[in-house]
Amino acid sequence: MSRAYNFFAGPATLPAEVLEEAKEHLTDYKGIGYSIMEASHRGKAYDEIHNEAVANIRELLGLSDDYSVLFMTGGASTQFALVPMNLRGPGQTADYSNSGAWAAKAIKEAQILGETTVVADTSDASPARMPRMEEISESENSAYFHITSNETISGTRWSTFPETKAPLVADMSSEMLSRPIDPSKFGLIYAGAQKNLGPSGVTLVIIRNDLAERAPATVPTIMRYATHISKNSLFNTPPTFPIYMLALVTRWLKEKGGLAEMEKQNEAKAKKLYDAIDASDFYRGTAAVEDRSVMNVTWRLPSEELEAQFVAEATERNMVGLKGHRSVGGIRASIYNSFPPEGVDALVEFMKGFEAANG
Ligand SMILES: Cc1ncc(COP(=O)(O)O)c(C=O)c1O
């Protein structure tokens, strides 16, 4: 059976080589007689995998010793709560940029827990866009400044990151490890794994160590970043199989040339799709050109009926997951690191044919 071109936003496509390797070792991990899923999280086999995953991420991002790499659970949604719980002290606010659906969810949790300032709001902008730094005035007493670096639903991203006085905190769920970043510009980064890093079940957190010391005494042990730093993410049983898959995906990323090479490939894939959209009056992109996401490409057709027909006909051609998020409709092609360039070519060909038949 041939693999589908999988445009789902997450869980999403994974490198075929990685899946093959996992399959090969599924029942007997390198001769130990059982799978890595069945291995103790305190044993040698898992220990090596865990530490390789940490080391790969450190190397790919170029992290200094000031930062820790954590594997946590509960998805990015849990980080929406843990960030304010740990980082915001008494008498402080926390600045948030509201750039769309995911930023709004982060803001809602921060508001439940304490003083929160929405310093920019482009959530209703059409075309969808990110705030400009000149539209933002930071609070004097902000504990951190939160952004959603890539809005998965509206298909926008911060192409360059804001320079902020307070430590920058970024939800990078839908673009983690898709381009090089300067980690020293960030206080904390988090990402659910299920888009660019592996299967769902593990959340990657990169945290500047000094920020973990801020947590008020009322934060429970399991919810403190400092707990997970001090135990190398082994305070309790971690999601071992997702971390194993993340180790394989990050190994694959290194073999492919790292983040600079990924960025080149990702930009080339996205450009083909945006060029196809821009060349046509039938397709209409929904994100402002300068803020277009390289991971999630979003567009509309002249009617919802045509959009449904487009998705159905693409599915018949083995191109799956193109339906836009249920909250906004339209079409969305998620083209993460491991999405093959041939899949983008196939989609562009299909778009041309669909327009010729229905335009
Ligand atoms: C940008 C962004 N943040 C947060 C989330 C929520 O992630 P999780 O389901 O891992 O909690 C998503 C999920 O799609 C997302 O795209």
Short mmCIF file of C-alpha atoms and ligand atoms in Angstrom, two decimals:
data_model
loop_
_atom_site.label_atom_id
_atom_site.label_comp_id
_atom_site.label_asym_id
_atom_site.label_seq_id
_atom_site.Cartn_x
_atom_site.Cartn_y
_atom_site.Cartn_z
CA MET A 1 0.00 0.00 0.00
CA SER A 2 1.39 3.41 -0.90
CA ARG A 3 1.58 6.07 1.79
CA ALA A 4 -0.84 8.96 1.42
CA TYR A 5 0.33 12.54 1.14
CA ASN A 6 -0.70 13.53 4.64
CA PHE A 7 -1.55 17.23 5.04
CA PHE A 8 -3.04 16.87 8.52
CA ALA A 9 -2.15 19.66 10.97
CA GLY A 10 -1.26 17.34 13.83
CA PRO A 11 -0.86 14.53 14.58
CA ALA A 12 0.87 14.77 11.25
CA THR A 13 3.12 13.00 8.81
CA LEU A 14 6.36 11.47 10.09
CA PRO A 15 9.49 10.56 8.09
CA ALA A 16 8.93 7.18 6.40
CA GLU A 17 12.49 6.14 7.33
CA VAL A 18 11.75 6.79 10.99
CA LEU A 19 8.57 4.71 10.89
CA GLU A 20 10.47 1.88 9.21
CA GLU A 21 13.16 1.96 11.86
CA ALA A 22 10.59 1.96 14.67
CA LYS A 23 8.81 -0.96 12.98
CA GLU A 24 12.01 -2.95 12.75
CA HIS A 25 12.61 -2.59 16.49
CA LEU A 26 9.00 -2.71 17.60
CA THR A 27 8.96 -6.12 19.23
CA ASP A 28 12.64 -6.50 20.07
CA TYR A 29 14.66 -3.35 20.59
CA LYS A 30 18.19 -4.07 19.35
CA GLY A 31 18.26 -7.62 20.75
CA ILE A 32 17.20 -6.88 24.34
CA GLY A 33 14.19 -9.16 23.88
CA TYR A 34 11.43 -6.60 24.39
CA SER A 35 10.34 -3.32 22.87
CA ILE A 36 11.41 0.12 24.06
CA MET A 37 7.74 0.62 25.04
CA GLU A 38 8.13 -2.24 27.50
CA ALA A 39 11.48 -1.07 28.86
CA SER A 40 11.92 0.53 32.28
CA HIS A 41 12.39 4.27 32.14
CA ARG A 42 15.26 3.73 34.61
CA GLY A 43 17.01 1.09 32.46
CA LYS A 44 20.02 1.35 30.15
CA ALA A 45 18.18 0.99 26.81
CA TYR A 46 15.72 3.76 27.52
CA ASP A 47 18.30 5.92 29.24
CA GLU A 48 20.39 6.06 26.07
CA ILE A 49 17.38 7.02 23.97
CA HIS A 50 16.27 9.70 26.42
CA ASN A 51 19.71 11.27 26.56
CA GLU A 52 20.11 11.10 22.80
CA ALA A 53 16.81 12.95 22.37
CA VAL A 54 18.01 15.69 24.74
CA ALA A 55 21.43 15.88 23.06
CA ASN A 56 19.94 16.03 19.54
CA ILE A 57 17.72 18.94 20.49
CA ARG A 58 20.57 20.76 22.21
CA GLU A 59 22.71 20.31 19.10
CA LEU A 60 20.00 21.23 16.57
CA LEU A 61 19.10 24.42 18.44
CA GLY A 62 22.63 25.26 19.59
CA LEU A 63 21.56 25.53 23.23
CA SER A 64 23.95 26.83 25.85
CA ASP A 65 24.18 25.42 29.38
CA ASP A 66 21.87 28.23 30.53
CA TYR A 67 18.97 26.25 29.05
CA SER A 68 17.35 22.93 29.90
CA VAL A 69 15.46 20.58 27.59
CA LEU A 70 12.37 19.03 29.18
CA PHE A 71 9.96 16.33 28.06
CA MET A 72 6.61 16.87 29.67
CA THR A 73 3.03 15.66 29.21
CA GLY A 74 -0.35 17.33 28.80
CA GLY A 75 0.39 18.96 25.44
CA ALA A 76 0.95 22.62 24.74
CA SER A 77 -2.43 23.20 26.41
CA THR A 78 -0.91 22.31 29.78
CA GLN A 79 1.90 24.78 29.16
CA PHE A 80 -0.74 27.49 28.73
CA ALA A 81 -1.27 27.07 32.50
CA LEU A 82 2.23 26.08 33.68
CA VAL A 83 3.90 29.13 32.17
CA PRO A 84 1.93 31.70 34.22
CA MET A 85 1.94 29.44 37.30
CA ASN A 86 5.73 29.22 37.29
CA LEU A 87 6.90 32.49 35.82
CA ARG A 88 4.55 35.21 37.05
CA GLY A 89 5.23 36.48 40.55
CA PRO A 90 3.08 38.52 42.96
CA GLY A 91 2.42 42.07 41.74
CA GLN A 92 3.41 41.17 38.19
CA THR A 93 1.37 41.00 35.04
CA ALA A 94 2.15 38.90 31.97
CA ASP A 95 2.07 40.39 28.48
CA TYR A 96 0.41 38.41 25.70
CA SER A 97 0.11 38.97 21.99
CA ASN A 98 -3.27 37.75 20.74
CA SER A 99 -2.62 36.63 17.19
CA GLY A 100 -5.39 34.08 16.78
CA ALA A 101 -7.08 30.97 18.11
CA TRP A 102 -4.10 29.40 19.88
CA ALA A 103 -2.84 32.63 21.42
CA ALA A 104 -6.37 33.24 22.71
CA LYS A 105 -6.37 29.86 24.45
CA ALA A 106 -3.06 30.65 26.14
CA ILE A 107 -4.43 34.03 27.25
CA LYS A 108 -7.57 32.45 28.71
CA GLU A 109 -5.51 30.22 31.01
CA ALA A 110 -3.22 33.06 32.05
CA GLN A 111 -6.29 35.13 32.93
CA ILE A 112 -7.72 32.37 35.12
CA LEU A 113 -4.50 32.37 37.11
CA GLY A 114 -3.75 36.09 37.52
CA GLU A 115 -3.13 39.48 35.99
CA THR A 116 -2.68 39.31 32.26
CA THR A 117 -2.24 42.12 29.73
CA VAL A 118 -3.14 41.66 26.10
CA VAL A 119 -0.68 44.08 24.53
CA ALA A 120 -1.63 43.44 20.91
CA ASP A 121 -4.66 41.91 19.27
CA THR A 122 -4.80 40.92 15.62
CA SER A 123 -7.09 37.95 16.23
CA ASP A 124 -9.89 39.42 14.09
CA ALA A 125 -7.69 40.77 11.31
CA SER A 126 -8.54 39.86 7.75
CA PRO A 127 -6.31 38.88 6.09
CA ALA A 128 -4.91 37.15 9.17
CA ARG A 129 -1.69 38.72 10.38
CA MET A 130 0.72 39.00 13.28
CA PRO A 131 1.09 42.18 15.37
CA ARG A 132 3.85 44.64 14.47
CA MET A 133 6.29 45.57 17.20
CA GLU A 134 5.37 49.26 16.81
CA GLU A 135 1.75 48.38 17.72
CA ILE A 136 2.85 46.97 21.06
CA SER A 137 3.71 48.74 24.27
CA GLU A 138 5.04 46.36 26.90
CA SER A 139 3.88 46.60 30.51
CA GLU A 140 6.43 47.90 33.00
CA ASN A 141 5.94 45.01 35.40
CA SER A 142 5.51 42.09 33.04
CA ALA A 143 6.99 38.73 34.06
CA TYR A 144 7.28 37.62 30.43
CA PHE A 145 6.00 38.30 26.93
CA HIS A 146 4.07 35.45 25.30
CA ILE A 147 3.72 34.88 21.58
CA THR A 148 2.33 32.08 19.44
CA SER A 149 5.10 31.89 16.89
CA ASN A 150 2.99 30.08 14.29
CA GLU A 151 -0.81 30.17 14.30
CA THR A 152 -1.72 26.72 13.01
CA ILE A 153 -5.34 27.58 12.18
CA SER A 154 -5.04 30.93 10.41
CA GLY A 155 -1.69 30.08 8.79
CA THR A 156 0.39 33.01 10.05
CA ARG A 157 3.77 33.24 11.73
CA TRP A 158 6.18 35.71 13.26
CA SER A 159 8.80 35.74 10.50
CA THR A 160 11.16 37.66 12.79
CA PHE A 161 10.67 37.50 16.52
CA PRO A 162 9.88 40.59 18.61
CA GLU A 163 12.59 42.21 20.70
CA THR A 164 11.09 42.41 24.18
CA LYS A 165 12.24 43.69 27.55
CA ALA A 166 10.59 40.83 29.42
CA PRO A 167 11.72 37.26 28.66
CA LEU A 168 10.11 36.04 25.46
CA VAL A 169 7.94 32.92 25.82
CA ALA A 170 6.87 31.21 22.60
CA ASP A 171 4.35 28.52 21.77
CA MET A 172 6.18 26.97 18.81
CA SER A 173 3.95 23.89 18.56
CA SER A 174 3.45 24.08 14.83
CA GLU A 175 6.91 25.16 13.75
CA MET A 176 9.37 23.77 16.29
CA LEU A 177 12.69 22.81 14.64
CA SER A 178 11.51 24.01 11.23
CA ARG A 179 14.00 26.91 11.02
CA PRO A 180 17.10 28.04 12.92
CA ILE A 181 16.42 30.37 15.84
CA ASP A 182 18.63 32.27 18.23
CA PRO A 183 17.73 30.56 21.52
CA SER A 184 19.25 33.36 23.58
CA LYS A 185 16.34 35.57 22.52
CA PHE A 186 13.90 33.30 24.37
CA GLY A 187 13.17 32.61 28.02
CA LEU A 188 10.97 29.60 27.36
CA ILE A 189 9.77 27.72 24.29
CA TYR A 190 7.20 24.94 24.25
CA ALA A 191 5.75 22.66 21.60
CA GLY A 192 3.48 19.65 21.48
CA ALA A 193 5.42 17.00 19.55
CA GLN A 194 2.68 15.89 17.20
CA LYS A 195 3.44 18.25 14.33
CA ASN A 196 7.15 18.46 13.67
CA LEU A 197 8.75 16.30 16.33
CA GLY A 198 7.03 12.94 16.62
CA PRO A 199 3.75 11.44 17.78
CA SER A 200 1.45 13.07 20.30
CA GLY A 201 2.03 12.43 23.99
CA VAL A 202 5.18 14.41 24.71
CA THR A 203 5.63 18.17 24.98
CA LEU A 204 9.04 19.69 24.43
CA VAL A 205 9.98 22.58 26.72
CA ILE A 206 13.16 24.64 26.42
CA ILE A 207 13.64 26.82 29.48
CA ARG A 208 16.29 29.26 30.63
CA ASN A 209 17.27 27.78 34.00
CA ASP A 210 16.99 30.95 36.06
CA LEU A 211 13.30 31.32 35.12
CA ALA A 212 12.50 28.00 36.77
CA GLU A 213 13.55 29.45 40.12
CA ARG A 214 10.71 31.95 40.06
CA ALA A 215 7.85 29.57 40.86
CA PRO A 216 5.86 30.57 43.95
CA ALA A 217 5.82 28.02 46.82
CA THR A 218 2.16 27.23 46.09
CA VAL A 219 2.94 25.50 42.77
CA PRO A 220 2.68 21.69 43.21
CA THR A 221 5.88 19.66 42.72
CA ILE A 222 4.84 17.97 39.45
CA MET A 223 3.89 21.33 37.93
CA ARG A 224 7.21 23.04 38.68
CA TYR A 225 9.73 23.32 35.86
CA ALA A 226 12.50 23.13 38.49
CA THR A 227 11.36 19.60 39.41
CA HIS A 228 11.72 18.36 35.86
CA ILE A 229 15.04 20.15 35.34
CA SER A 230 16.55 18.58 38.45
CA LYS A 231 15.44 15.07 37.39
CA ASN A 232 16.24 15.30 33.65
CA SER A 233 12.48 14.83 32.94
CA LEU A 234 12.50 11.56 34.90
CA PHE A 235 10.76 12.74 38.06
CA ASN A 236 7.85 10.50 37.13
CA THR A 237 7.39 8.03 34.26
CA PRO A 238 7.83 10.01 31.05
CA PRO A 239 6.03 9.13 27.78
CA THR A 240 8.83 6.78 26.76
CA PHE A 241 7.60 5.71 23.33
CA PRO A 242 6.87 9.26 22.07
CA ILE A 243 10.30 10.32 23.36
CA TYR A 244 11.87 7.36 21.52
CA MET A 245 10.15 8.53 18.33
CA LEU A 246 11.31 12.08 18.99
CA ALA A 247 14.88 10.78 19.32
CA LEU A 248 14.55 9.11 15.92
CA VAL A 249 13.00 12.20 14.30
CA THR A 250 15.72 14.50 15.67
CA ARG A 251 18.40 12.01 14.53
CA TRP A 252 16.77 12.13 11.07
CA LEU A 253 16.82 15.95 11.19
CA LYS A 254 20.55 15.94 11.94
CA GLU A 255 21.22 13.51 9.09
CA LYS A 256 19.22 15.73 6.73
CA GLY A 257 21.47 18.69 7.48
CA GLY A 258 19.87 20.34 10.51
CA LEU A 259 17.63 23.36 10.79
CA ALA A 260 19.23 25.58 8.14
CA GLU A 261 18.68 22.86 5.54
CA MET A 262 15.15 22.24 6.84
CA GLU A 263 14.35 25.92 6.51
CA LYS A 264 15.55 25.92 2.91
CA GLN A 265 13.40 22.92 2.03
CA ASN A 266 10.40 24.20 3.95
CA GLU A 267 10.55 27.61 2.28
CA ALA A 268 10.81 25.99 -1.15
CA LYS A 269 7.78 23.78 -0.46
CA ALA A 270 5.70 26.69 0.86
CA LYS A 271 6.70 28.96 -2.04
CA LYS A 272 5.37 26.47 -4.59
CA LEU A 273 1.99 26.46 -2.89
CA TYR A 274 1.79 30.21 -2.36
CA ASP A 275 2.87 30.79 -5.98
CA ALA A 276 0.04 28.53 -7.14
CA ILE A 277 -2.44 30.45 -4.99
CA ASP A 278 -1.16 33.86 -6.13
CA ALA A 279 -1.20 32.88 -9.80
CA SER A 280 -4.94 32.23 -9.66
CA ASP A 281 -8.12 34.26 -9.11
CA PHE A 282 -9.91 31.07 -8.14
CA TYR A 283 -7.82 30.46 -5.00
CA ARG A 284 -7.47 33.20 -2.36
CA GLY A 285 -4.85 33.07 0.40
CA THR A 286 -6.16 34.01 3.85
CA ALA A 287 -2.94 35.25 5.51
CA ALA A 288 -1.19 38.58 4.93
CA VAL A 289 1.68 37.91 2.54
CA GLU A 290 4.46 39.08 4.91
CA ASP A 291 3.11 36.90 7.75
CA ARG A 292 2.43 33.74 5.80
CA SER A 293 3.21 30.52 7.63
CA VAL A 294 5.74 28.19 6.06
CA MET A 295 4.14 25.22 7.85
CA ASN A 296 0.38 25.73 7.48
CA VAL A 297 -0.77 27.16 4.15
CA THR A 298 -4.39 28.35 4.21
CA TRP A 299 -6.66 29.44 1.38
CA ARG A 300 -10.26 29.63 0.21
CA LEU A 301 -12.16 28.70 -2.94
CA PRO A 302 -15.09 30.70 -4.33
CA SER A 303 -17.67 28.70 -2.31
CA GLU A 304 -17.90 26.22 0.55
CA GLU A 305 -19.38 23.68 -1.86
CA LEU A 306 -16.30 23.91 -4.07
CA GLU A 307 -14.09 23.60 -0.98
CA ALA A 308 -15.86 20.39 0.05
CA GLN A 309 -15.54 19.05 -3.50
CA PHE A 310 -11.84 20.02 -3.56
CA VAL A 311 -11.15 18.11 -0.33
CA ALA A 312 -13.14 15.08 -1.51
CA GLU A 313 -11.42 14.88 -4.90
CA ALA A 314 -7.98 15.37 -3.34
CA THR A 315 -8.72 12.54 -0.90
CA GLU A 316 -9.59 10.26 -3.83
CA ARG A 317 -6.11 11.04 -5.14
CA ASN A 318 -4.47 10.00 -1.87
CA MET A 319 -3.95 13.60 -0.60
CA VAL A 320 -5.53 13.64 2.84
CA GLY A 321 -6.08 16.20 5.61
CA LEU A 322 -6.69 19.30 3.48
CA LYS A 323 -9.87 20.47 5.18
CA GLY A 324 -9.35 23.75 7.05
CA HIS A 325 -9.85 23.85 10.83
CA ARG A 326 -13.54 23.46 11.69
CA SER A 327 -13.60 26.97 13.25
CA VAL A 328 -12.61 28.76 10.02
CA GLY A 329 -13.30 26.38 7.13
CA GLY A 330 -11.44 26.70 3.84
CA ILE A 331 -8.41 24.65 2.89
CA ARG A 332 -5.25 24.09 4.92
CA ALA A 333 -2.16 22.24 3.76
CA SER A 334 0.18 21.47 6.65
CA ILE A 335 3.62 20.83 5.20
CA TYR A 336 5.88 20.10 8.15
CA ASN A 337 9.56 19.12 7.96
CA SER A 338 8.95 15.54 6.87
CA PHE A 339 6.24 16.33 4.34
CA PRO A 340 7.77 15.27 0.98
CA PRO A 341 8.26 17.91 -1.76
CA GLU A 342 6.63 15.50 -4.26
CA GLY A 343 3.43 15.81 -2.25
CA VAL A 344 3.45 19.58 -2.75
CA ASP A 345 4.02 19.09 -6.50
CA ALA A 346 1.10 16.66 -6.61
CA LEU A 347 -1.14 19.14 -4.81
CA VAL A 348 -0.17 22.02 -7.12
CA GLU A 349 -0.94 19.85 -10.17
CA PHE A 350 -4.27 18.89 -8.66
CA MET A 351 -5.08 22.55 -7.92
CA LYS A 352 -4.47 23.51 -11.55
CA GLY A 353 -6.70 20.72 -12.83
CA PHE A 354 -9.43 21.50 -10.30
CA GLU A 355 -9.46 25.15 -11.29
CA ALA A 356 -9.57 24.28 -14.99
CA ALA A 357 -12.57 22.02 -14.40
CA ASN A 358 -14.47 24.23 -11.97
CA GLY A 359 -13.18 27.80 -12.36
C1 LIG B 1 -0.02 26.60 18.05
C2 LIG B 1 -0.66 25.54 18.89
N1 LIG B 1 -0.63 25.66 20.23
C3 LIG B 1 -1.21 24.75 21.02
C4 LIG B 1 -1.85 23.64 20.52
C5 LIG B 1 -2.49 22.66 21.46
O1 LIG B 1 -1.64 21.59 21.56
P1 LIG B 1 -2.00 20.29 22.42
O2 LIG B 1 -3.13 19.62 21.71
O3 LIG B 1 -0.71 19.53 22.36
O4 LIG B 1 -2.36 20.72 23.78
C6 LIG B 1 -1.90 23.47 19.13
C7 LIG B 1 -2.58 22.28 18.57
O5 LIG B 1 -2.85 22.15 17.42
C8 LIG B 1 -1.30 24.44 18.31
O6 LIG B 1 -1.34 24.31 16.97
#
